[in-house]
Amino acid sequence: DYYDVSLKEYRLQRIEDVAKKNGAAWHFVRGSIADKALVDALFEEYHFAIVVNLAAQAGVRYSIDHPDVYMESNIIGFYNILEACRHYPVQHLVYASSSSVYGSNKKIPYSTEDKVDNPVSLYAATKKSNELMAHAYSKLYNIPSTGLRFFTVYGPAGRPDMAYFGFTNKLLRGETIEIFNYGNCQRDFTYVDDIVEGIQRVMTCAPEKKNGEDGLPLPPYRVYNIGNSSPENLLDFVTILQEELIRAGVLPEDLFKGMNILKAEEYEKYEWWYEKSFIAPDSPNDDQKVILHFGAAKSALYVYVNGKYVGYSQGAMTPAEFDITDYVVEGENILAAKVMQHLFSATYSSPVSGN
């Protein structure tokens, strides 16, 4: 029920097409890893040498309203995989963890040596639990295991709840994209091909089985971050998405006609950004799109309309603190005045030139 199963069927067909083209053999079994009898039967029949478990219930927000499915798939299902690896010994177990385990960790860049005991979602908690469970089984039963913390995987046929799909749908419908934390957000995006390459490399490099100084086995266990190592600003992501959709003909070329989208060097001048888009009030055709940016720096809020600098408000550091009476317009910009009036319900008849 998480998303349309036809997308999964499309992926299966693509695998079948590639397999036929390359003369490869593969076998698909429709089932759930929460079905212990099925999992055990497959391990008994095929005697797997290497197991790569990517099956899980994904999504942070979905876990708020549907906790049961996370416990079923991510905890019980993964337990079944571990038990099968115990009773039908494998050379290597590779499993998907998540960058979500870092939770509210403020240390950047993330490291697998960081403490990750403060998850901020049930999904993250289940993934951290997977790592702990895998470590216990590696210690108790000498099962070589490697956990991979994936960072925002994207690509063709990706999950429809991912930001790039949601943002695209809103752009197609002419809706506003909500930017939280005033746009002060970065995300490490990883293309699916890079994820596949990472998995392939790890599969053939199982942690070594060896004993410690006390002669007892050390757990053959590892965890890696699999990401791009170059976080992208959320506002840059939205801008690039808009440009590429126009380039691909998905959005009309004149969508941002008359607008000057801010360049990256403009963003770098400010501590954070807040962005809002809407239909301009009293525009000639009641359809003039407006993108408003607030840039905060040095105890002032600088305002851009359609990428053009129009003024500032001294002493304001958040849009909520913005006071129209303190606003100074740089030049005669009637649209800016109307935008301010529209947003802040202020009586503002004409712009006033400032220094």
Coordinates of N, CA, C and O in Angstrom, one line a residue, residues 174-317:
G174 N 1.5 24.0 -10.7 CA 1.6 25.4 -10.4 C 1.5 25.7 -8.9 O 1.2 26.9 -8.5
E175 N 1.8 24.7 -8.1 CA 1.7 24.9 -6.6 C 3.0 25.4 -6.0 O 4.1 25.2 -6.6
T176 N 2.9 25.9 -4.8 CA 4.1 26.4 -4.1 C 4.9 25.2 -3.5 O 4.3 24.4 -2.9
I177 N 6.2 25.2 -3.7 CA 7.0 24.3 -3.0 C 7.4 24.8 -1.6 O 8.0 25.9 -1.5
E178 N 7.0 24.0 -0.6 CA 7.3 24.5 0.8 C 8.8 24.2 1.1 O 9.3 23.1 1.0
I179 N 9.5 25.3 1.5 CA 10.9 25.2 1.9 C 10.9 25.4 3.4 O 10.6 26.5 3.9
F180 N 11.3 24.4 4.2 CA 11.4 24.6 5.6 C 12.7 25.1 6.1 O 13.7 25.0 5.4
N181 N 12.8 25.6 7.3 CA 14.0 26.1 8.0 C 14.6 27.2 7.1 O 15.8 27.3 7.0
Y182 N 13.7 28.0 6.4 CA 14.2 29.1 5.6 C 15.1 28.7 4.5 O 16.0 29.5 4.1
G183 N 15.0 27.4 4.1 CA 15.9 27.0 3.0 C 17.3 26.6 3.4 O 18.1 26.2 2.6
N184 N 17.5 26.7 4.7 CA 18.8 26.4 5.3 C 18.9 24.8 5.5 O 18.9 24.3 6.6
C185 N 19.0 24.1 4.4 CA 19.0 22.7 4.4 C 19.9 22.1 3.3 O 19.8 22.6 2.2
Q186 N 20.7 21.1 3.6 CA 21.5 20.5 2.7 C 21.2 19.0 2.7 O 21.0 18.4 3.8
R187 N 21.3 18.3 1.6 CA 21.1 16.9 1.5 C 22.1 16.3 0.5 O 22.4 16.8 -0.5
D188 N 22.6 15.1 0.9 CA 23.6 14.4 0.1 C 22.9 13.4 -0.8 O 22.3 12.4 -0.3
F189 N 22.8 13.8 -2.1 CA 22.1 12.9 -3.0 C 23.1 11.9 -3.7 O 24.2 12.3 -4.0
T190 N 22.6 10.7 -3.8 CA 23.4 9.6 -4.4 C 22.7 8.9 -5.5 O 21.6 8.4 -5.3
Y191 N 23.3 8.9 -6.7 CA 22.7 8.3 -7.8 C 22.7 6.8 -7.7 O 23.6 6.2 -7.2
V192 N 21.6 6.2 -8.1 CA 21.4 4.7 -7.9 C 22.5 3.9 -8.5 O 22.9 2.9 -7.9
D193 N 23.1 4.3 -9.6 CA 24.2 3.6 -10.2 C 25.4 3.5 -9.3 O 26.1 2.5 -9.2
D194 N 25.6 4.6 -8.5 CA 26.7 4.6 -7.6 C 26.4 3.7 -6.4 O 27.4 3.1 -5.8
I195 N 25.2 3.6 -6.0 CA 24.8 2.7 -4.9 C 25.0 1.3 -5.4 O 25.6 0.5 -4.6
V196 N 24.7 0.9 -6.6 CA 24.9 -0.4 -7.1 C 26.3 -0.8 -7.1 O 26.8 -1.9 -6.7
E197 N 27.2 0.2 -7.6 CA 28.6 -0.1 -7.6 C 29.2 -0.3 -6.2 O 30.0 -1.2 -6.0
G198 N 28.7 0.5 -5.3 CA 29.1 0.3 -3.9 C 28.8 -1.0 -3.3 O 29.6 -1.7 -2.7
I199 N 27.6 -1.5 -3.6 CA 27.1 -2.8 -3.2 C 28.0 -3.9 -3.8 O 28.4 -4.9 -3.1
Q200 N 28.2 -3.8 -5.1 CA 29.0 -4.8 -5.8 C 30.4 -4.9 -5.2 O 31.0 -6.0 -5.1
R201 N 31.0 -3.8 -4.9 CA 32.4 -3.8 -4.4 C 32.4 -4.4 -3.0 O 33.3 -5.2 -2.6
V202 N 31.4 -4.1 -2.2 CA 31.4 -4.6 -0.8 C 31.1 -6.1 -0.8 O 31.6 -6.8 0.1
M203 N 30.2 -6.6 -1.7 CA 29.8 -8.0 -1.7 C 31.0 -9.0 -1.7 O 31.0 -10.0 -1.0
T204 N 32.1 -8.6 -2.4 CA 33.2 -9.5 -2.6 C 34.3 -9.3 -1.5 O 35.4 -9.9 -1.6
C205 N 34.0 -8.4 -0.6 CA 35.0 -8.0 0.4 C 34.4 -8.2 1.8 O 34.2 -7.2 2.6
A206 N 34.2 -9.5 2.2 CA 33.6 -9.7 3.5 C 34.6 -9.4 4.6 O 35.8 -9.6 4.4
P207 N 34.1 -8.9 5.8 CA 35.0 -8.7 6.9 C 35.7 -10.0 7.3 O 35.1 -11.1 7.3
E208 N 37.0 -9.9 7.6 CA 37.8 -11.0 7.9 C 37.4 -11.7 9.2 O 37.2 -11.0 10.2
K209 N 37.4 -13.0 9.3 CA 37.2 -13.7 10.5 C 38.5 -13.9 11.2 O 39.4 -14.4 10.7
K210 N 38.6 -13.3 12.4 CA 39.9 -13.5 13.2 C 39.6 -13.4 14.7 O 38.5 -13.0 15.1
N211 N 40.6 -13.8 15.4 CA 40.4 -13.9 16.9 C 41.1 -12.7 17.5 O 42.1 -12.1 17.0
G212 N 40.6 -12.3 18.7 CA 41.2 -11.2 19.4 C 42.4 -11.7 20.3 O 42.8 -12.9 20.2
E213 N 42.9 -10.8 21.1 CA 44.1 -11.2 22.0 C 43.7 -12.3 23.0 O 44.6 -13.0 23.5
D214 N 42.4 -12.3 23.3 CA 42.0 -13.4 24.3 C 41.7 -14.7 23.6 O 41.3 -15.7 24.3
G215 N 41.9 -14.8 22.3 CA 41.7 -16.0 21.6 C 40.3 -16.2 21.1 O 40.0 -17.2 20.4
L216 N 39.4 -15.4 21.5 CA 38.0 -15.5 21.1 C 37.8 -14.7 19.8 O 38.4 -13.8 19.5
P217 N 36.8 -15.2 19.0 CA 36.5 -14.6 17.7 C 36.0 -13.1 17.9 O 35.2 -12.8 18.8
L218 N 36.6 -12.3 17.0 CA 36.1 -10.9 16.9 C 35.0 -10.8 16.0 O 35.0 -11.6 14.9
P219 N 34.0 -10.1 16.2 CA 32.8 -10.0 15.3 C 33.2 -9.5 13.9 O 33.8 -8.4 13.8
P220 N 33.1 -10.3 12.8 CA 33.4 -9.9 11.5 C 32.3 -8.9 11.0 O 31.4 -9.3 10.2
Y221 N 32.4 -7.7 11.4 CA 31.3 -6.7 11.2 C 31.8 -5.4 10.8 O 32.8 -4.9 11.3
R222 N 31.1 -4.8 9.8 CA 31.5 -3.4 9.3 C 30.3 -2.6 9.0 O 29.2 -3.2 8.6
V223 N 30.4 -1.3 9.0 CA 29.4 -0.4 8.5 C 30.0 0.7 7.7 O 31.1 1.2 8.1
Y224 N 29.4 1.0 6.5 CA 30.0 2.0 5.7 C 28.9 3.1 5.3 O 27.7 2.7 5.3
N225 N 29.3 4.3 5.1 CA 28.5 5.3 4.5 C 28.6 5.2 3.0 O 29.7 5.1 2.5
I226 N 27.5 5.2 2.3 CA 27.5 5.2 0.8 C 26.8 6.4 0.4 O 25.5 6.5 0.4
G227 N 27.5 7.4 0.0 CA 26.9 8.7 -0.4 C 27.8 9.4 -1.4 O 28.8 8.9 -1.8
N228 N 27.4 10.7 -1.7 CA 28.1 11.5 -2.6 C 29.2 12.3 -2.0 O 30.1 12.9 -2.7
S229 N 29.2 12.5 -0.7 CA 30.2 13.2 0.1 C 30.2 14.7 -0.3 O 31.2 15.4 -0.1
S230 N 29.1 15.2 -1.0 CA 29.1 16.6 -1.4 C 27.6 17.1 -1.2 O 26.8 17.1 -2.2
P231 N 27.2 17.5 0.0 CA 25.8 17.9 0.2 C 25.4 19.0 -0.7 O 26.2 20.0 -1.0
E232 N 24.2 19.0 -1.2 CA 23.6 20.0 -2.1 C 22.6 20.9 -1.3 O 21.8 20.4 -0.5
N233 N 22.7 22.2 -1.6 CA 21.7 23.1 -1.0 C 20.3 22.8 -1.6 O 20.2 22.7 -2.8
L234 N 19.3 22.8 -0.7 CA 17.9 22.5 -1.1 C 17.4 23.5 -2.2 O 16.8 23.1 -3.2
L235 N 17.7 24.8 -2.0 CA 17.3 25.8 -3.0 C 18.0 25.6 -4.3 O 17.3 25.7 -5.4
D236 N 19.3 25.2 -4.3 CA 19.9 24.9 -5.6 C 19.3 23.7 -6.3 O 19.1 23.7 -7.5
F237 N 18.9 22.7 -5.5 CA 18.3 21.5 -6.0 C 17.0 21.9 -6.7 O 16.7 21.4 -7.8
V238 N 16.1 22.7 -6.1 CA 14.9 23.1 -6.7 C 15.1 23.9 -8.0 O 14.4 23.7 -9.0
T239 N 16.1 24.8 -8.0 CA 16.4 25.6 -9.2 C 16.8 24.7 -10.3 O 16.4 24.8 -11.5
I240 N 17.7 23.8 -10.0 CA 18.2 22.8 -11.1 C 17.1 22.0 -11.6 O 17.0 21.7 -12.8
L241 N 16.2 21.5 -10.7 CA 15.1 20.7 -11.1 C 14.2 21.5 -12.1 O 13.7 21.0 -13.1
Q242 N 13.9 22.8 -11.7 CA 13.1 23.6 -12.6 C 13.7 23.7 -14.0 O 13.1 23.6 -15.0
E243 N 15.0 24.0 -14.0 CA 15.7 24.2 -15.3 C 15.7 22.9 -16.1 O 15.5 23.0 -17.3
E244 N 15.9 21.8 -15.5 CA 16.0 20.5 -16.2 C 14.6 20.1 -16.7 O 14.5 19.5 -17.8
L245 N 13.5 20.4 -16.0 CA 12.2 20.1 -16.4 C 11.8 21.0 -17.6 O 11.1 20.5 -18.6
I246 N 12.3 22.2 -17.7 CA 12.1 23.1 -18.8 C 12.9 22.6 -20.0 O 12.4 22.5 -21.1
R247 N 14.1 22.2 -19.7 CA 15.0 21.7 -20.8 C 14.4 20.4 -21.4 O 14.5 20.2 -22.6
A248 N 13.7 19.6 -20.6 CA 13.2 18.3 -21.1 C 11.8 18.5 -21.7 O 11.2 17.5 -22.2
G249 N 11.3 19.7 -21.7 CA 10.0 20.0 -22.3 C 8.8 19.6 -21.4 O 7.6 19.7 -21.8
V250 N 9.1 19.3 -20.1 CA 8.0 18.9 -19.2 C 7.3 20.2 -18.7 O 6.1 20.2 -18.5
L251 N 8.0 21.2 -18.5 CA 7.5 22.5 -18.1 C 7.7 23.5 -19.3 O 8.7 23.4 -20.1
P252 N 6.8 24.5 -19.5 CA 6.9 25.4 -20.6 C 8.1 26.3 -20.4 O 8.5 26.7 -19.3
E253 N 8.7 26.7 -21.6 CA 9.9 27.5 -21.5 C 9.7 28.9 -20.9 O 10.6 29.5 -20.4
D254 N 8.5 29.4 -21.0 CA 8.2 30.8 -20.5 C 7.7 30.8 -19.1 O 7.2 31.8 -18.6
L255 N 7.9 29.6 -18.4 CA 7.4 29.6 -17.0 C 8.0 30.7 -16.2 O 7.3 31.3 -15.4
F256 N 9.3 31.0 -16.4 CA 9.9 32.0 -15.6 C 10.3 33.2 -16.4 O 11.3 33.9 -16.1
K257 N 9.5 33.5 -17.4 CA 9.8 34.6 -18.3 C 9.8 35.9 -17.5 O 8.9 36.2 -16.7
G258 N 10.8 36.7 -17.6 CA 10.9 38.0 -16.9 C 11.5 37.8 -15.6 O 11.7 38.8 -14.8
M259 N 11.9 36.6 -15.2 CA 12.5 36.4 -13.8 C 14.0 36.2 -14.0 O 14.5 35.7 -15.0
N260 N 14.7 36.7 -13.0 CA 16.1 36.5 -13.0 C 16.4 35.6 -11.8 O 16.5 36.1 -10.6
I261 N 16.6 34.3 -12.0 CA 16.8 33.4 -10.9 C 18.2 33.7 -10.3 O 19.2 34.0 -11.0
L262 N 18.2 33.8 -9.0 CA 19.4 34.1 -8.3 C 20.6 33.1 -8.6 O 20.4 31.9 -8.6
K263 N 21.8 33.7 -8.7 CA 22.9 32.9 -9.0 C 23.5 32.4 -7.7 O 23.2 32.9 -6.6
A264 N 24.3 31.3 -7.8 CA 24.8 30.7 -6.5 C 25.6 31.7 -5.7 O 25.5 31.7 -4.4
E265 N 26.4 32.6 -6.3 CA 27.2 33.5 -5.5 C 26.3 34.5 -4.7 O 26.7 35.0 -3.7
E266 N 25.0 34.7 -5.2 CA 24.1 35.5 -4.4 C 23.7 34.8 -3.1 O 23.7 35.4 -2.0
Y267 N 23.5 33.5 -3.2 CA 23.1 32.8 -2.0 C 24.3 32.8 -0.9 O 24.0 32.8 0.3
E268 N 25.5 32.8 -1.4 CA 26.6 32.7 -0.5 C 26.8 33.9 0.3 O 27.6 33.8 1.3
K269 N 26.2 35.0 0.0 CA 26.3 36.2 0.8 C 25.6 36.2 2.1 O 25.9 37.0 3.0
Y270 N 24.6 35.2 2.2 CA 23.7 35.3 3.3 C 23.8 34.0 4.2 O 24.3 33.0 3.8
E271 N 23.4 34.2 5.4 CA 23.4 33.1 6.4 C 22.4 32.0 6.1 O 22.6 30.9 6.3
W272 N 21.2 32.4 5.6 CA 20.2 31.5 5.2 C 19.2 32.2 4.2 O 19.2 33.4 4.1
W273 N 18.4 31.4 3.6 CA 17.4 31.9 2.6 C 16.0 31.4 3.0 O 15.8 30.3 3.5
Y274 N 15.0 32.3 2.7 CA 13.6 31.9 2.8 C 13.0 32.2 1.4 O 13.3 33.3 0.8
E275 N 12.3 31.2 0.8 CA 11.8 31.4 -0.5 C 10.3 31.2 -0.5 O 9.8 30.3 0.2
K276 N 9.5 32.0 -1.3 CA 8.1 31.8 -1.4 C 7.7 32.2 -2.8 O 8.3 33.2 -3.4
S277 N 6.8 31.4 -3.4 CA 6.4 31.8 -4.8 C 4.9 31.8 -4.8 O 4.2 31.1 -4.1
F278 N 4.3 32.7 -5.6 CA 2.9 32.9 -5.7 C 2.5 33.8 -6.9 O 3.4 34.2 -7.6
I279 N 1.2 33.9 -7.1 CA 0.7 34.8 -8.2 C 0.8 36.2 -7.7 O 0.2 36.6 -6.7
A280 N 1.4 37.1 -8.5 CA 1.5 38.5 -8.0 C 0.1 39.2 -8.0 O -0.7 39.0 -8.8
P281 N -0.1 40.0 -6.9 CA -1.4 40.7 -6.8 C -1.5 41.8 -7.9 O -0.5 42.4 -8.2
D282 N -2.7 41.9 -8.4 CA -3.0 42.9 -9.4 C -2.1 42.8 -10.7 O -1.8 43.8 -11.3
S283 N -1.6 41.7 -11.0 CA -0.8 41.5 -12.2 C -1.7 41.7 -13.4 O -2.9 41.4 -13.3
P284 N -1.2 42.1 -14.6 CA -2.0 42.4 -15.7 C -3.0 41.2 -16.1 O -4.2 41.5 -16.4
N285 N -2.5 40.0 -16.1 CA -3.3 38.9 -16.5 C -3.7 38.0 -15.3 O -4.2 36.8 -15.5
D286 N -3.5 38.5 -14.1 CA -3.7 37.7 -12.9 C -3.0 36.3 -12.9 O -3.4 35.4 -12.3
D287 N -1.9 36.3 -13.6 CA -1.1 35.0 -13.6 C 0.4 35.2 -13.5 O 1.1 34.3 -13.9
Q288 N 0.8 36.4 -13.2 CA 2.2 36.7 -13.1 C 2.8 36.0 -11.9 O 2.5 36.3 -10.7
K289 N 3.7 35.0 -12.2 CA 4.4 34.3 -11.1 C 5.5 35.1 -10.4 O 6.2 35.8 -11.1
V290 N 5.6 35.0 -9.1 CA 6.5 35.8 -8.4 C 7.3 34.9 -7.5 O 6.7 34.0 -6.8
I291 N 8.6 35.0 -7.5 CA 9.4 34.2 -6.5 C 10.1 35.3 -5.6 O 10.8 36.2 -6.1
L292 N 9.8 35.2 -4.3 CA 10.3 36.1 -3.3 C 11.4 35.4 -2.5 O 11.2 34.3 -2.0
H293 N 12.6 36.1 -2.4 CA 13.6 35.5 -1.5 C 13.9 36.5 -0.4 O 14.0 37.7 -0.6
F294 N 14.1 36.0 0.8 CA 14.7 36.8 1.9 C 16.1 36.2 2.2 O 16.2 35.0 2.4
G295 N 17.1 37.1 2.3 CA 18.4 36.7 2.6 C 18.8 37.4 3.9 O 18.7 38.6 4.0
A296 N 19.2 36.6 4.9 CA 19.5 37.2 6.2 C 21.0 37.3 6.4 O 21.8 36.4 6.2
A297 N 21.5 38.5 6.8 CA 22.9 38.7 7.1 C 23.0 40.1 7.8 O 22.4 41.0 7.5
K298 N 23.9 40.1 8.8 CA 24.3 41.3 9.5 C 23.0 42.0 10.1 O 22.9 43.2 9.9
S299 N 22.2 41.3 10.7 CA 21.0 41.8 11.4 C 20.0 42.6 10.4 O 19.4 43.5 10.8
A300 N 20.0 42.1 9.2 CA 19.0 42.7 8.3 C 18.5 41.6 7.4 O 19.1 40.5 7.2
L301 N 17.3 41.9 6.8 CA 16.6 40.9 5.9 C 16.6 41.5 4.5 O 15.9 42.6 4.3
Y302 N 17.3 41.0 3.6 CA 17.4 41.5 2.2 C 16.4 40.8 1.4 O 16.2 39.6 1.4
V303 N 15.7 41.6 0.5 CA 14.6 41.1 -0.2 C 14.9 41.1 -1.7 O 15.3 42.1 -2.3
Y304 N 14.6 40.0 -2.4 CA 14.7 39.9 -3.8 C 13.3 39.5 -4.4 O 12.6 38.6 -3.8
V305 N 12.9 40.1 -5.5 CA 11.7 39.7 -6.2 C 12.1 39.3 -7.6 O 12.7 40.0 -8.3
N306 N 11.8 38.0 -7.9 CA 12.1 37.4 -9.2 C 13.6 37.5 -9.5 O 14.1 37.8 -10.6
G307 N 14.4 37.3 -8.4 CA 15.8 37.3 -8.6 C 16.5 38.7 -8.6 O 17.7 38.8 -8.7
K308 N 15.7 39.8 -8.5 CA 16.2 41.1 -8.5 C 16.1 41.7 -7.1 O 15.1 41.7 -6.5
Y309 N 17.2 42.3 -6.7 CA 17.3 42.9 -5.4 C 16.4 44.1 -5.3 O 16.5 45.0 -6.2
V310 N 15.5 44.2 -4.3 CA 14.6 45.3 -4.3 C 14.6 46.1 -3.0 O 14.1 47.2 -2.9
G311 N 15.3 45.6 -1.9 CA 15.3 46.3 -0.7 C 15.7 45.5 0.5 O 16.0 44.3 0.4
Y312 N 15.6 46.1 1.7 CA 15.9 45.4 2.9 C 15.1 45.9 4.1 O 14.5 47.0 4.0
S313 N 15.1 45.2 5.2 CA 14.5 45.6 6.4 C 15.5 45.5 7.5 O 16.0 44.4 7.8
Q314 N 15.9 46.6 8.1 CA 16.9 46.6 9.2 C 16.4 46.0 10.5 O 15.2 46.2 10.9
G315 N 17.2 45.1 11.1 CA 16.8 44.6 12.4 C 16.0 43.3 12.3 O 15.7 42.7 13.4
A316 N 15.5 42.9 11.2 CA 14.7 41.6 11.0 C 15.6 40.5 10.6 O 16.4 40.6 9.7
M317 N 15.5 39.4 11.4 CA 16.3 38.2 11.0 C 15.5 37.0 10.6 O 16.0 35.9 10.3

